[in-house]
């Protein structure tokens, strides 16, 4: 078994079509089929059920998909680490992050981290929460910045803070002088909502505000991500419910209104694969914790008190100094 065979196997597993898979990996179909048959012969079991009009994975094939991703990701990580070392870095750390954290939370976290480990190269990848969960399990990222709790036995979640949800409105929209909106009034406004995903995610947490009061929001548009919703708000195409830390970015053409609801909050968390914490990961986690404390102290109005959970999982914290 070699990495080329695994790449060919994953191409067929993803396409479930040998012709499309061959085009995807840029070889002819006969040699692709030969490589797959050689892999099956080595493993002693068929990986695909081949029919005239359909190709399906066997149970053994489904198992190999998981392990093939891990092997290829580990190889990619090794190559990245070697190349980072060639550029003068001691190690490489890959972090996944939701959109809002990239601008509102990550910069100061990275500053603290680099003051401790200046020779560790950090790669940041913007991902949805679901993408981060898969990437952590497959070894493509080491730490994720997510919302809420990841309910997976392979992943540890640590809540950093609970921030308020606020209403983003076009800058020229008129409100009462106190600029606080109740959910009843909000339900009548044209809402740009983030599409709900296959698992309970950000879009569902937003709609929970209305469900808590048995109200139906007036959704005029659904978008894939938060920054698209902010763009549409700035264009006057509706309003959007967003985390309060977006106020720190001061997006042009948008201002923010408080929402009068106990359900208007969302948790920001770190996630990583359980029992696999390297020295660089531990330093980054500590830097994130320190940055969270600074944010809470400096912008207390943006956050709600986060209760301590008895069963919360964390890694040992170390002292982190700011340069």
PDB file of C-alpha atoms in Angstrom, residues 9-313:
ATOM      1  CA  UNK A   9      -8.895   5.128  -3.682  1.00  0.00           C
ATOM      2  CA  UNK A  10     -10.239   8.345  -2.096  1.00  0.00           C
ATOM      3  CA  UNK A  11     -10.938   9.827  -5.529  1.00  0.00           C
ATOM      4  CA  UNK A  12     -13.128   6.822  -6.404  1.00  0.00           C
ATOM      5  CA  UNK A  13     -14.716   6.860  -2.933  1.00  0.00           C
ATOM      6  CA  UNK A  14     -15.663  10.535  -3.354  1.00  0.00           C
ATOM      7  CA  UNK A  15     -16.873  10.315  -6.957  1.00  0.00           C
ATOM      8  CA  UNK A  16     -18.285   6.747  -6.876  1.00  0.00           C
ATOM      9  CA  UNK A  17     -17.429   6.710 -10.537  1.00  0.00           C
ATOM     10  CA  UNK A  18     -14.150   5.430 -12.006  1.00  0.00           C
ATOM     11  CA  UNK A  19     -14.244   7.710 -15.053  1.00  0.00           C
ATOM     12  CA  UNK A  20     -14.712  10.900 -13.018  1.00  0.00           C
ATOM     13  CA  UNK A  21     -12.189   9.736 -10.428  1.00  0.00           C
ATOM     14  CA  UNK A  22      -9.573   9.130 -13.122  1.00  0.00           C
ATOM     15  CA  UNK A  23     -10.106  12.645 -14.480  1.00  0.00           C
ATOM     16  CA  UNK A  24      -9.863  14.044 -10.944  1.00  0.00           C
ATOM     17  CA  UNK A  25      -6.400  12.540 -10.344  1.00  0.00           C
ATOM     18  CA  UNK A  26      -5.327  13.149 -13.945  1.00  0.00           C
ATOM     19  CA  UNK A  27      -4.693   9.582 -15.114  1.00  0.00           C
ATOM     20  CA  UNK A  28      -6.456   7.208 -17.532  1.00  0.00           C
ATOM     21  CA  UNK A  29      -9.159   4.937 -16.166  1.00  0.00           C
ATOM     22  CA  UNK A  30      -7.424   1.549 -16.799  1.00  0.00           C
ATOM     23  CA  UNK A  31      -4.343   2.284 -14.649  1.00  0.00           C
ATOM     24  CA  UNK A  32      -6.613   3.743 -11.945  1.00  0.00           C
ATOM     25  CA  UNK A  33      -8.665   0.548 -11.885  1.00  0.00           C
ATOM     26  CA  UNK A  34      -5.465  -1.530 -11.781  1.00  0.00           C
ATOM     27  CA  UNK A  35      -4.207   0.403  -8.751  1.00  0.00           C
ATOM     28  CA  UNK A  36      -7.519  -0.104  -6.938  1.00  0.00           C
ATOM     29  CA  UNK A  37      -7.510  -3.834  -7.719  1.00  0.00           C
ATOM     30  CA  UNK A  38      -3.898  -4.111  -6.493  1.00  0.00           C
ATOM     31  CA  UNK A  39      -4.916  -2.390  -3.252  1.00  0.00           C
ATOM     32  CA  UNK A  40      -7.869  -4.756  -2.825  1.00  0.00           C
ATOM     33  CA  UNK A  41      -5.623  -7.757  -3.480  1.00  0.00           C
ATOM     34  CA  UNK A  42      -3.127  -6.561  -0.858  1.00  0.00           C
ATOM     35  CA  UNK A  43      -5.865  -6.017   1.728  1.00  0.00           C
ATOM     36  CA  UNK A  44      -7.615  -9.260   0.818  1.00  0.00           C
ATOM     37  CA  UNK A  45     -11.062  -7.712   0.535  1.00  0.00           C
ATOM     38  CA  UNK A  46     -13.098  -5.741  -2.041  1.00  0.00           C
ATOM     39  CA  UNK A  47     -13.377  -2.014  -1.346  1.00  0.00           C
ATOM     40  CA  UNK A  48     -16.133  -1.285  -3.879  1.00  0.00           C
ATOM     41  CA  UNK A  49     -19.269  -2.971  -5.126  1.00  0.00           C
ATOM     42  CA  UNK A  50     -19.108  -2.538  -8.885  1.00  0.00           C
ATOM     43  CA  UNK A  51     -22.312  -2.632 -10.899  1.00  0.00           C
ATOM     44  CA  UNK A  52     -23.021  -1.498 -14.458  1.00  0.00           C
ATOM     45  CA  UNK A  53     -24.589   1.810 -13.476  1.00  0.00           C
ATOM     46  CA  UNK A  54     -23.433   2.197  -9.885  1.00  0.00           C
ATOM     47  CA  UNK A  55     -20.331   2.010  -7.689  1.00  0.00           C
ATOM     48  CA  UNK A  56     -20.684   1.724  -3.902  1.00  0.00           C
ATOM     49  CA  UNK A  57     -18.264   1.408  -1.009  1.00  0.00           C
ATOM     50  CA  UNK A  58     -18.174  -1.860   0.900  1.00  0.00           C
ATOM     51  CA  UNK A  59     -18.004  -1.762   4.707  1.00  0.00           C
ATOM     52  CA  UNK A  60     -14.233  -2.308   4.421  1.00  0.00           C
ATOM     53  CA  UNK A  61     -14.087   0.586   1.950  1.00  0.00           C
ATOM     54  CA  UNK A  62     -15.915   2.913   4.354  1.00  0.00           C
ATOM     55  CA  UNK A  63     -13.440   2.033   7.096  1.00  0.00           C
ATOM     56  CA  UNK A  64     -10.481   2.657   4.791  1.00  0.00           C
ATOM     57  CA  UNK A  65     -11.821   6.113   3.862  1.00  0.00           C
ATOM     58  CA  UNK A  66     -11.334   7.285   7.466  1.00  0.00           C
ATOM     59  CA  UNK A  67      -7.840   5.838   7.786  1.00  0.00           C
ATOM     60  CA  UNK A  68      -6.753   6.945   4.309  1.00  0.00           C
ATOM     61  CA  UNK A  69      -7.622  10.544   5.157  1.00  0.00           C
ATOM     62  CA  UNK A  70      -5.596  10.297   8.359  1.00  0.00           C
ATOM     63  CA  UNK A  71      -2.557   8.774   6.624  1.00  0.00           C
ATOM     64  CA  UNK A  72      -2.535  11.377   3.850  1.00  0.00           C
ATOM     65  CA  UNK A  73      -3.123  14.234   6.298  1.00  0.00           C
ATOM     66  CA  UNK A  74      -0.292  12.988   8.514  1.00  0.00           C
ATOM     67  CA  UNK A  75       1.977  12.845   5.484  1.00  0.00           C
ATOM     68  CA  UNK A  76       0.924  16.352   4.467  1.00  0.00           C
ATOM     69  CA  UNK A  77       1.571  17.603   8.005  1.00  0.00           C
ATOM     70  CA  UNK A  78       5.016  16.015   7.976  1.00  0.00           C
ATOM     71  CA  UNK A  79       5.853  17.683   4.672  1.00  0.00           C
ATOM     72  CA  UNK A  80       4.596  21.017   6.018  1.00  0.00           C
ATOM     73  CA  UNK A  81       6.675  20.673   9.169  1.00  0.00           C
ATOM     74  CA  UNK A  82       9.824  19.845   7.195  1.00  0.00           C
ATOM     75  CA  UNK A  83       9.310  22.789   4.867  1.00  0.00           C
ATOM     76  CA  UNK A  84       8.589  25.046   7.846  1.00  0.00           C
ATOM     77  CA  UNK A  85      11.865  23.898   9.400  1.00  0.00           C
ATOM     78  CA  UNK A  86      13.647  24.726   6.163  1.00  0.00           C
ATOM     79  CA  UNK A  87      12.280  28.274   6.466  1.00  0.00           C
ATOM     80  CA  UNK A  88      13.625  28.466  10.020  1.00  0.00           C
ATOM     81  CA  UNK A  89      10.534  27.414  11.995  1.00  0.00           C
ATOM     82  CA  UNK A  90      10.818  24.848  14.794  1.00  0.00           C
ATOM     83  CA  UNK A  91       7.271  23.501  14.346  1.00  0.00           C
ATOM     84  CA  UNK A  92       3.987  24.119  12.574  1.00  0.00           C
ATOM     85  CA  UNK A  93       0.537  24.535  14.127  1.00  0.00           C
ATOM     86  CA  UNK A  94      -2.658  24.528  12.061  1.00  0.00           C
ATOM     87  CA  UNK A  95      -5.739  26.236  13.495  1.00  0.00           C
ATOM     88  CA  UNK A  96      -9.287  26.264  12.150  1.00  0.00           C
ATOM     89  CA  UNK A  97     -11.477  29.270  12.885  1.00  0.00           C
ATOM     90  CA  UNK A  98     -14.974  30.549  12.292  1.00  0.00           C
ATOM     91  CA  UNK A  99     -15.204  33.872  10.482  1.00  0.00           C
ATOM     92  CA  UNK A 100     -15.910  36.151  13.433  1.00  0.00           C
ATOM     93  CA  UNK A 101     -12.910  34.886  15.405  1.00  0.00           C
ATOM     94  CA  UNK A 102     -10.434  35.657  12.628  1.00  0.00           C
ATOM     95  CA  UNK A 103     -10.827  39.402  13.063  1.00  0.00           C
ATOM     96  CA  UNK A 104     -12.180  39.816  16.576  1.00  0.00           C
ATOM     97  CA  UNK A 105     -10.247  37.189  18.554  1.00  0.00           C
ATOM     98  CA  UNK A 106      -7.353  35.608  16.674  1.00  0.00           C
ATOM     99  CA  UNK A 107      -4.984  38.578  16.189  1.00  0.00           C
ATOM    100  CA  UNK A 108      -4.307  39.138  19.904  1.00  0.00           C
ATOM    101  CA  UNK A 109      -4.186  35.392  20.550  1.00  0.00           C
ATOM    102  CA  UNK A 110      -1.543  35.018  17.862  1.00  0.00           C
ATOM    103  CA  UNK A 111       0.399  37.967  19.253  1.00  0.00           C
ATOM    104  CA  UNK A 112       0.574  36.319  22.690  1.00  0.00           C
ATOM    105  CA  UNK A 113       1.406  32.924  21.193  1.00  0.00           C
ATOM    106  CA  UNK A 114       4.233  34.286  19.061  1.00  0.00           C
ATOM    107  CA  UNK A 115       5.708  36.094  22.047  1.00  0.00           C
ATOM    108  CA  UNK A 116       6.232  32.622  23.565  1.00  0.00           C
ATOM    109  CA  UNK A 117       6.957  30.543  20.453  1.00  0.00           C
ATOM    110  CA  UNK A 118       8.244  32.926  17.769  1.00  0.00           C
ATOM    111  CA  UNK A 119       9.715  30.078  15.716  1.00  0.00           C
ATOM    112  CA  UNK A 120       6.500  28.066  15.444  1.00  0.00           C
ATOM    113  CA  UNK A 121       4.726  28.657  12.141  1.00  0.00           C
ATOM    114  CA  UNK A 122       0.947  29.035  12.489  1.00  0.00           C
ATOM    115  CA  UNK A 123      -1.448  28.330   9.624  1.00  0.00           C
ATOM    116  CA  UNK A 124      -5.012  29.698   9.931  1.00  0.00           C
ATOM    117  CA  UNK A 125      -7.872  28.164   7.948  1.00  0.00           C
ATOM    118  CA  UNK A 126     -11.347  29.698   7.912  1.00  0.00           C
ATOM    119  CA  UNK A 127     -13.871  26.856   8.299  1.00  0.00           C
ATOM    120  CA  UNK A 128     -17.426  26.231   9.397  1.00  0.00           C
ATOM    121  CA  UNK A 129     -17.917  24.367  12.670  1.00  0.00           C
ATOM    122  CA  UNK A 130     -18.765  21.113  10.874  1.00  0.00           C
ATOM    123  CA  UNK A 131     -15.681  21.433   8.676  1.00  0.00           C
ATOM    124  CA  UNK A 132     -13.522  21.967  11.758  1.00  0.00           C
ATOM    125  CA  UNK A 133     -14.897  18.878  13.512  1.00  0.00           C
ATOM    126  CA  UNK A 134     -14.041  16.702  10.517  1.00  0.00           C
ATOM    127  CA  UNK A 135     -10.650  18.371  10.110  1.00  0.00           C
ATOM    128  CA  UNK A 136      -9.720  17.772  13.767  1.00  0.00           C
ATOM    129  CA  UNK A 137     -10.673  14.093  13.540  1.00  0.00           C
ATOM    130  CA  UNK A 138      -8.779  13.680  10.266  1.00  0.00           C
ATOM    131  CA  UNK A 139      -5.683  15.488  11.552  1.00  0.00           C
ATOM    132  CA  UNK A 140      -5.882  18.408   9.102  1.00  0.00           C
ATOM    133  CA  UNK A 141      -6.051  20.958  11.926  1.00  0.00           C
ATOM    134  CA  UNK A 142      -4.936  20.653  15.531  1.00  0.00           C
ATOM    135  CA  UNK A 143      -7.153  23.282  17.194  1.00  0.00           C
ATOM    136  CA  UNK A 144     -10.569  24.587  16.228  1.00  0.00           C
ATOM    137  CA  UNK A 145     -12.364  27.784  17.218  1.00  0.00           C
ATOM    138  CA  UNK A 146     -16.051  26.896  17.303  1.00  0.00           C
ATOM    139  CA  UNK A 147     -19.432  27.747  18.800  1.00  0.00           C
ATOM    140  CA  UNK A 148     -20.965  25.816  21.658  1.00  0.00           C
ATOM    141  CA  UNK A 149     -19.992  22.247  22.534  1.00  0.00           C
ATOM    142  CA  UNK A 150     -18.791  19.572  20.108  1.00  0.00           C
ATOM    143  CA  UNK A 151     -20.583  16.365  21.065  1.00  0.00           C
ATOM    144  CA  UNK A 152     -17.999  13.854  19.913  1.00  0.00           C
ATOM    145  CA  UNK A 153     -16.086  11.426  22.123  1.00  0.00           C
ATOM    146  CA  UNK A 154     -12.863  12.052  20.169  1.00  0.00           C
ATOM    147  CA  UNK A 155     -12.921  15.820  20.707  1.00  0.00           C
ATOM    148  CA  UNK A 156     -12.419  17.951  23.805  1.00  0.00           C
ATOM    149  CA  UNK A 157     -14.271  21.287  24.012  1.00  0.00           C
ATOM    150  CA  UNK A 158     -13.414  24.184  26.302  1.00  0.00           C
ATOM    151  CA  UNK A 159     -15.773  27.170  26.527  1.00  0.00           C
ATOM    152  CA  UNK A 160     -13.973  30.512  26.638  1.00  0.00           C
ATOM    153  CA  UNK A 161     -16.830  33.004  26.846  1.00  0.00           C
ATOM    154  CA  UNK A 162     -20.501  33.565  26.179  1.00  0.00           C
ATOM    155  CA  UNK A 163     -21.096  36.653  24.083  1.00  0.00           C
ATOM    156  CA  UNK A 164     -24.320  38.504  23.525  1.00  0.00           C
ATOM    157  CA  UNK A 165     -26.112  38.352  20.204  1.00  0.00           C
ATOM    158  CA  UNK A 166     -27.003  41.746  18.750  1.00  0.00           C
ATOM    159  CA  UNK A 167     -28.989  42.985  15.786  1.00  0.00           C
ATOM    160  CA  UNK A 168     -26.989  44.352  12.843  1.00  0.00           C
ATOM    161  CA  UNK A 169     -29.001  47.000  10.978  1.00  0.00           C
ATOM    162  CA  UNK A 170     -28.287  49.455   8.133  1.00  0.00           C
ATOM    163  CA  UNK A 171     -26.694  52.608   9.556  1.00  0.00           C
ATOM    164  CA  UNK A 172     -29.654  54.811   8.545  1.00  0.00           C
ATOM    165  CA  UNK A 173     -32.396  52.668  10.119  1.00  0.00           C
ATOM    166  CA  UNK A 174     -34.272  54.641  12.797  1.00  0.00           C
ATOM    167  CA  UNK A 175     -34.938  53.165  16.262  1.00  0.00           C
ATOM    168  CA  UNK A 176     -36.101  54.449  19.608  1.00  0.00           C
ATOM    169  CA  UNK A 177     -33.586  56.447  21.578  1.00  0.00           C
ATOM    170  CA  UNK A 178     -32.724  53.546  23.881  1.00  0.00           C
ATOM    171  CA  UNK A 179     -31.972  51.339  20.856  1.00  0.00           C
ATOM    172  CA  UNK A 180     -33.122  48.062  22.364  1.00  0.00           C
ATOM    173  CA  UNK A 181     -35.427  45.772  20.403  1.00  0.00           C
ATOM    174  CA  UNK A 182     -37.682  43.045  21.770  1.00  0.00           C
ATOM    175  CA  UNK A 183     -38.143  39.712  19.986  1.00  0.00           C
ATOM    176  CA  UNK A 184     -41.766  40.473  19.073  1.00  0.00           C
ATOM    177  CA  UNK A 185     -40.657  43.540  17.093  1.00  0.00           C
ATOM    178  CA  UNK A 186     -37.647  41.691  15.705  1.00  0.00           C
ATOM    179  CA  UNK A 187     -39.883  38.929  14.315  1.00  0.00           C
ATOM    180  CA  UNK A 188     -41.580  41.516  12.081  1.00  0.00           C
ATOM    181  CA  UNK A 189     -38.321  42.744  10.533  1.00  0.00           C
ATOM    182  CA  UNK A 190     -36.760  41.431   7.272  1.00  0.00           C
ATOM    183  CA  UNK A 191     -34.165  38.966   8.549  1.00  0.00           C
ATOM    184  CA  UNK A 192     -31.099  37.775   6.653  1.00  0.00           C
ATOM    185  CA  UNK A 193     -30.514  34.358   8.243  1.00  0.00           C
ATOM    186  CA  UNK A 194     -27.612  31.937   8.096  1.00  0.00           C
ATOM    187  CA  UNK A 195     -28.763  28.652   6.558  1.00  0.00           C
ATOM    188  CA  UNK A 196     -29.297  25.812   9.007  1.00  0.00           C
ATOM    189  CA  UNK A 197     -26.820  22.966   8.607  1.00  0.00           C
ATOM    190  CA  UNK A 198     -27.116  19.162   8.938  1.00  0.00           C
ATOM    191  CA  UNK A 199     -26.260  19.413  12.638  1.00  0.00           C
ATOM    192  CA  UNK A 200     -27.394  22.040  15.128  1.00  0.00           C
ATOM    193  CA  UNK A 201     -25.175  24.999  14.359  1.00  0.00           C
ATOM    194  CA  UNK A 202     -25.051  28.773  14.297  1.00  0.00           C
ATOM    195  CA  UNK A 203     -28.177  29.177  12.145  1.00  0.00           C
ATOM    196  CA  UNK A 204     -30.205  27.077  14.571  1.00  0.00           C
ATOM    197  CA  UNK A 205     -28.948  29.014  17.592  1.00  0.00           C
ATOM    198  CA  UNK A 206     -30.113  32.260  16.027  1.00  0.00           C
ATOM    199  CA  UNK A 207     -33.585  30.910  15.290  1.00  0.00           C
ATOM    200  CA  UNK A 208     -33.780  29.597  18.861  1.00  0.00           C
ATOM    201  CA  UNK A 209     -34.302  33.217  19.982  1.00  0.00           C
ATOM    202  CA  UNK A 210     -37.677  33.188  18.210  1.00  0.00           C
ATOM    203  CA  UNK A 211     -38.565  29.611  19.179  1.00  0.00           C
ATOM    204  CA  UNK A 212     -38.173  30.522  22.858  1.00  0.00           C
ATOM    205  CA  UNK A 213     -41.109  32.915  22.458  1.00  0.00           C
ATOM    206  CA  UNK A 214     -43.147  30.862  19.949  1.00  0.00           C
ATOM    207  CA  UNK A 215     -42.534  33.382  17.188  1.00  0.00           C
ATOM    208  CA  UNK A 216     -41.818  32.921  13.487  1.00  0.00           C
ATOM    209  CA  UNK A 217     -39.133  35.249  12.036  1.00  0.00           C
ATOM    210  CA  UNK A 218     -39.678  36.951   8.686  1.00  0.00           C
ATOM    211  CA  UNK A 219     -36.698  35.520   6.799  1.00  0.00           C
ATOM    212  CA  UNK A 220     -36.201  37.378   3.505  1.00  0.00           C
ATOM    213  CA  UNK A 221     -32.893  35.792   2.563  1.00  0.00           C
ATOM    214  CA  UNK A 222     -30.716  32.861   3.618  1.00  0.00           C
ATOM    215  CA  UNK A 223     -26.937  32.989   3.279  1.00  0.00           C
ATOM    216  CA  UNK A 224     -24.130  30.525   3.876  1.00  0.00           C
ATOM    217  CA  UNK A 225     -22.128  32.589   6.366  1.00  0.00           C
ATOM    218  CA  UNK A 226     -22.135  35.552   8.688  1.00  0.00           C
ATOM    219  CA  UNK A 227     -19.952  37.899   6.636  1.00  0.00           C
ATOM    220  CA  UNK A 228     -22.376  37.585   3.711  1.00  0.00           C
ATOM    221  CA  UNK A 229     -25.237  38.558   6.013  1.00  0.00           C
ATOM    222  CA  UNK A 230     -23.302  41.639   7.182  1.00  0.00           C
ATOM    223  CA  UNK A 231     -22.696  42.603   3.548  1.00  0.00           C
ATOM    224  CA  UNK A 232     -26.431  42.393   2.817  1.00  0.00           C
ATOM    225  CA  UNK A 233     -27.254  44.450   5.894  1.00  0.00           C
ATOM    226  CA  UNK A 234     -24.804  47.154   4.780  1.00  0.00           C
ATOM    227  CA  UNK A 235     -26.579  47.161   1.397  1.00  0.00           C
ATOM    228  CA  UNK A 236     -29.932  47.792   3.123  1.00  0.00           C
ATOM    229  CA  UNK A 237     -31.349  44.351   2.240  1.00  0.00           C
ATOM    230  CA  UNK A 238     -32.409  43.401   5.752  1.00  0.00           C
ATOM    231  CA  UNK A 239     -31.167  42.930   9.305  1.00  0.00           C
ATOM    232  CA  UNK A 240     -29.081  40.123  10.812  1.00  0.00           C
ATOM    233  CA  UNK A 241     -28.423  38.653  14.253  1.00  0.00           C
ATOM    234  CA  UNK A 242     -24.695  38.433  14.925  1.00  0.00           C
ATOM    235  CA  UNK A 243     -22.253  37.941  17.835  1.00  0.00           C
ATOM    236  CA  UNK A 244     -21.526  41.109  19.761  1.00  0.00           C
ATOM    237  CA  UNK A 245     -17.760  40.953  19.135  1.00  0.00           C
ATOM    238  CA  UNK A 246     -18.428  41.974  15.531  1.00  0.00           C
ATOM    239  CA  UNK A 247     -18.962  45.467  16.936  1.00  0.00           C
ATOM    240  CA  UNK A 248     -15.194  45.634  17.499  1.00  0.00           C
ATOM    241  CA  UNK A 249     -14.696  45.459  13.712  1.00  0.00           C
ATOM    242  CA  UNK A 250     -16.957  48.463  13.005  1.00  0.00           C
ATOM    243  CA  UNK A 251     -18.134  47.273   9.548  1.00  0.00           C
ATOM    244  CA  UNK A 252     -18.985  50.134   7.231  1.00  0.00           C
ATOM    245  CA  UNK A 253     -22.671  50.943   6.764  1.00  0.00           C
ATOM    246  CA  UNK A 254     -23.781  48.854   9.749  1.00  0.00           C
ATOM    247  CA  UNK A 255     -24.650  49.623  13.352  1.00  0.00           C
ATOM    248  CA  UNK A 256     -25.779  47.343  16.190  1.00  0.00           C
ATOM    249  CA  UNK A 257     -28.867  47.192  18.407  1.00  0.00           C
ATOM    250  CA  UNK A 258     -29.245  45.255  21.645  1.00  0.00           C
ATOM    251  CA  UNK A 259     -31.803  42.418  21.704  1.00  0.00           C
ATOM    252  CA  UNK A 260     -34.037  42.122  24.769  1.00  0.00           C
ATOM    253  CA  UNK A 261     -33.976  38.332  25.199  1.00  0.00           C
ATOM    254  CA  UNK A 262     -32.308  35.942  27.643  1.00  0.00           C
ATOM    255  CA  UNK A 263     -31.794  33.556  24.704  1.00  0.00           C
ATOM    256  CA  UNK A 264     -29.740  36.117  22.743  1.00  0.00           C
ATOM    257  CA  UNK A 265     -26.274  34.746  23.441  1.00  0.00           C
ATOM    258  CA  UNK A 266     -23.813  32.259  21.981  1.00  0.00           C
ATOM    259  CA  UNK A 267     -20.775  30.450  23.361  1.00  0.00           C
ATOM    260  CA  UNK A 268     -17.282  30.637  21.867  1.00  0.00           C
ATOM    261  CA  UNK A 269     -15.110  27.560  22.409  1.00  0.00           C
ATOM    262  CA  UNK A 270     -11.837  25.838  21.637  1.00  0.00           C
ATOM    263  CA  UNK A 271     -11.835  22.265  20.337  1.00  0.00           C
ATOM    264  CA  UNK A 272      -9.070  19.718  19.848  1.00  0.00           C
ATOM    265  CA  UNK A 273      -8.583  15.994  19.572  1.00  0.00           C
ATOM    266  CA  UNK A 274      -8.597  14.446  23.029  1.00  0.00           C
ATOM    267  CA  UNK A 275      -5.277  13.239  24.477  1.00  0.00           C
ATOM    268  CA  UNK A 276      -3.266  14.708  21.596  1.00  0.00           C
ATOM    269  CA  UNK A 277      -1.941  18.007  22.940  1.00  0.00           C
ATOM    270  CA  UNK A 278       1.544  18.999  21.791  1.00  0.00           C
ATOM    271  CA  UNK A 279       3.651  21.663  23.483  1.00  0.00           C
ATOM    272  CA  UNK A 280       2.739  24.206  20.781  1.00  0.00           C
ATOM    273  CA  UNK A 281      -0.952  23.375  21.154  1.00  0.00           C
ATOM    274  CA  UNK A 282      -0.792  23.874  24.919  1.00  0.00           C
ATOM    275  CA  UNK A 283       0.881  27.272  24.433  1.00  0.00           C
ATOM    276  CA  UNK A 284      -1.761  28.325  21.902  1.00  0.00           C
ATOM    277  CA  UNK A 285      -4.597  27.212  24.189  1.00  0.00           C
ATOM    278  CA  UNK A 286      -3.119  29.235  27.043  1.00  0.00           C
ATOM    279  CA  UNK A 287      -2.715  32.269  24.777  1.00  0.00           C
ATOM    280  CA  UNK A 288      -6.392  31.978  23.794  1.00  0.00           C
ATOM    281  CA  UNK A 289      -7.441  31.749  27.442  1.00  0.00           C
ATOM    282  CA  UNK A 290      -5.418  34.845  28.323  1.00  0.00           C
ATOM    283  CA  UNK A 291      -6.844  36.771  25.380  1.00  0.00           C
ATOM    284  CA  UNK A 292     -10.380  35.759  26.408  1.00  0.00           C
ATOM    285  CA  UNK A 293      -9.782  37.132  29.905  1.00  0.00           C
ATOM    286  CA  UNK A 294      -8.512  40.400  28.437  1.00  0.00           C
ATOM    287  CA  UNK A 295     -11.555  40.737  26.186  1.00  0.00           C
ATOM    288  CA  UNK A 296     -13.925  40.076  29.068  1.00  0.00           C
ATOM    289  CA  UNK A 297     -12.186  42.689  31.208  1.00  0.00           C
ATOM    290  CA  UNK A 298     -12.010  45.343  28.491  1.00  0.00           C
ATOM    291  CA  UNK A 299     -15.433  44.837  26.859  1.00  0.00           C
ATOM    292  CA  UNK A 300     -17.605  43.437  29.648  1.00  0.00           C
ATOM    293  CA  UNK A 301     -20.770  44.804  28.023  1.00  0.00           C
ATOM    294  CA  UNK A 302     -20.366  42.408  25.087  1.00  0.00           C
ATOM    295  CA  UNK A 303     -20.457  39.251  27.195  1.00  0.00           C
ATOM    296  CA  UNK A 304     -22.602  37.272  29.612  1.00  0.00           C
ATOM    297  CA  UNK A 305     -21.294  35.402  32.634  1.00  0.00           C
ATOM    298  CA  UNK A 306     -20.212  31.877  31.684  1.00  0.00           C
ATOM    299  CA  UNK A 307     -21.131  29.367  34.412  1.00  0.00           C
ATOM    300  CA  UNK A 308     -18.469  26.881  35.450  1.00  0.00           C
ATOM    301  CA  UNK A 309     -19.322  23.345  34.340  1.00  0.00           C
ATOM    302  CA  UNK A 310     -18.328  20.588  36.736  1.00  0.00           C
ATOM    303  CA  UNK A 311     -17.356  18.203  33.971  1.00  0.00           C
ATOM    304  CA  UNK A 312     -15.524  20.689  31.748  1.00  0.00           C
ATOM    305  CA  UNK A 313     -12.423  19.291  30.086  1.00  0.00           C
TER     306      UNK A 313
END
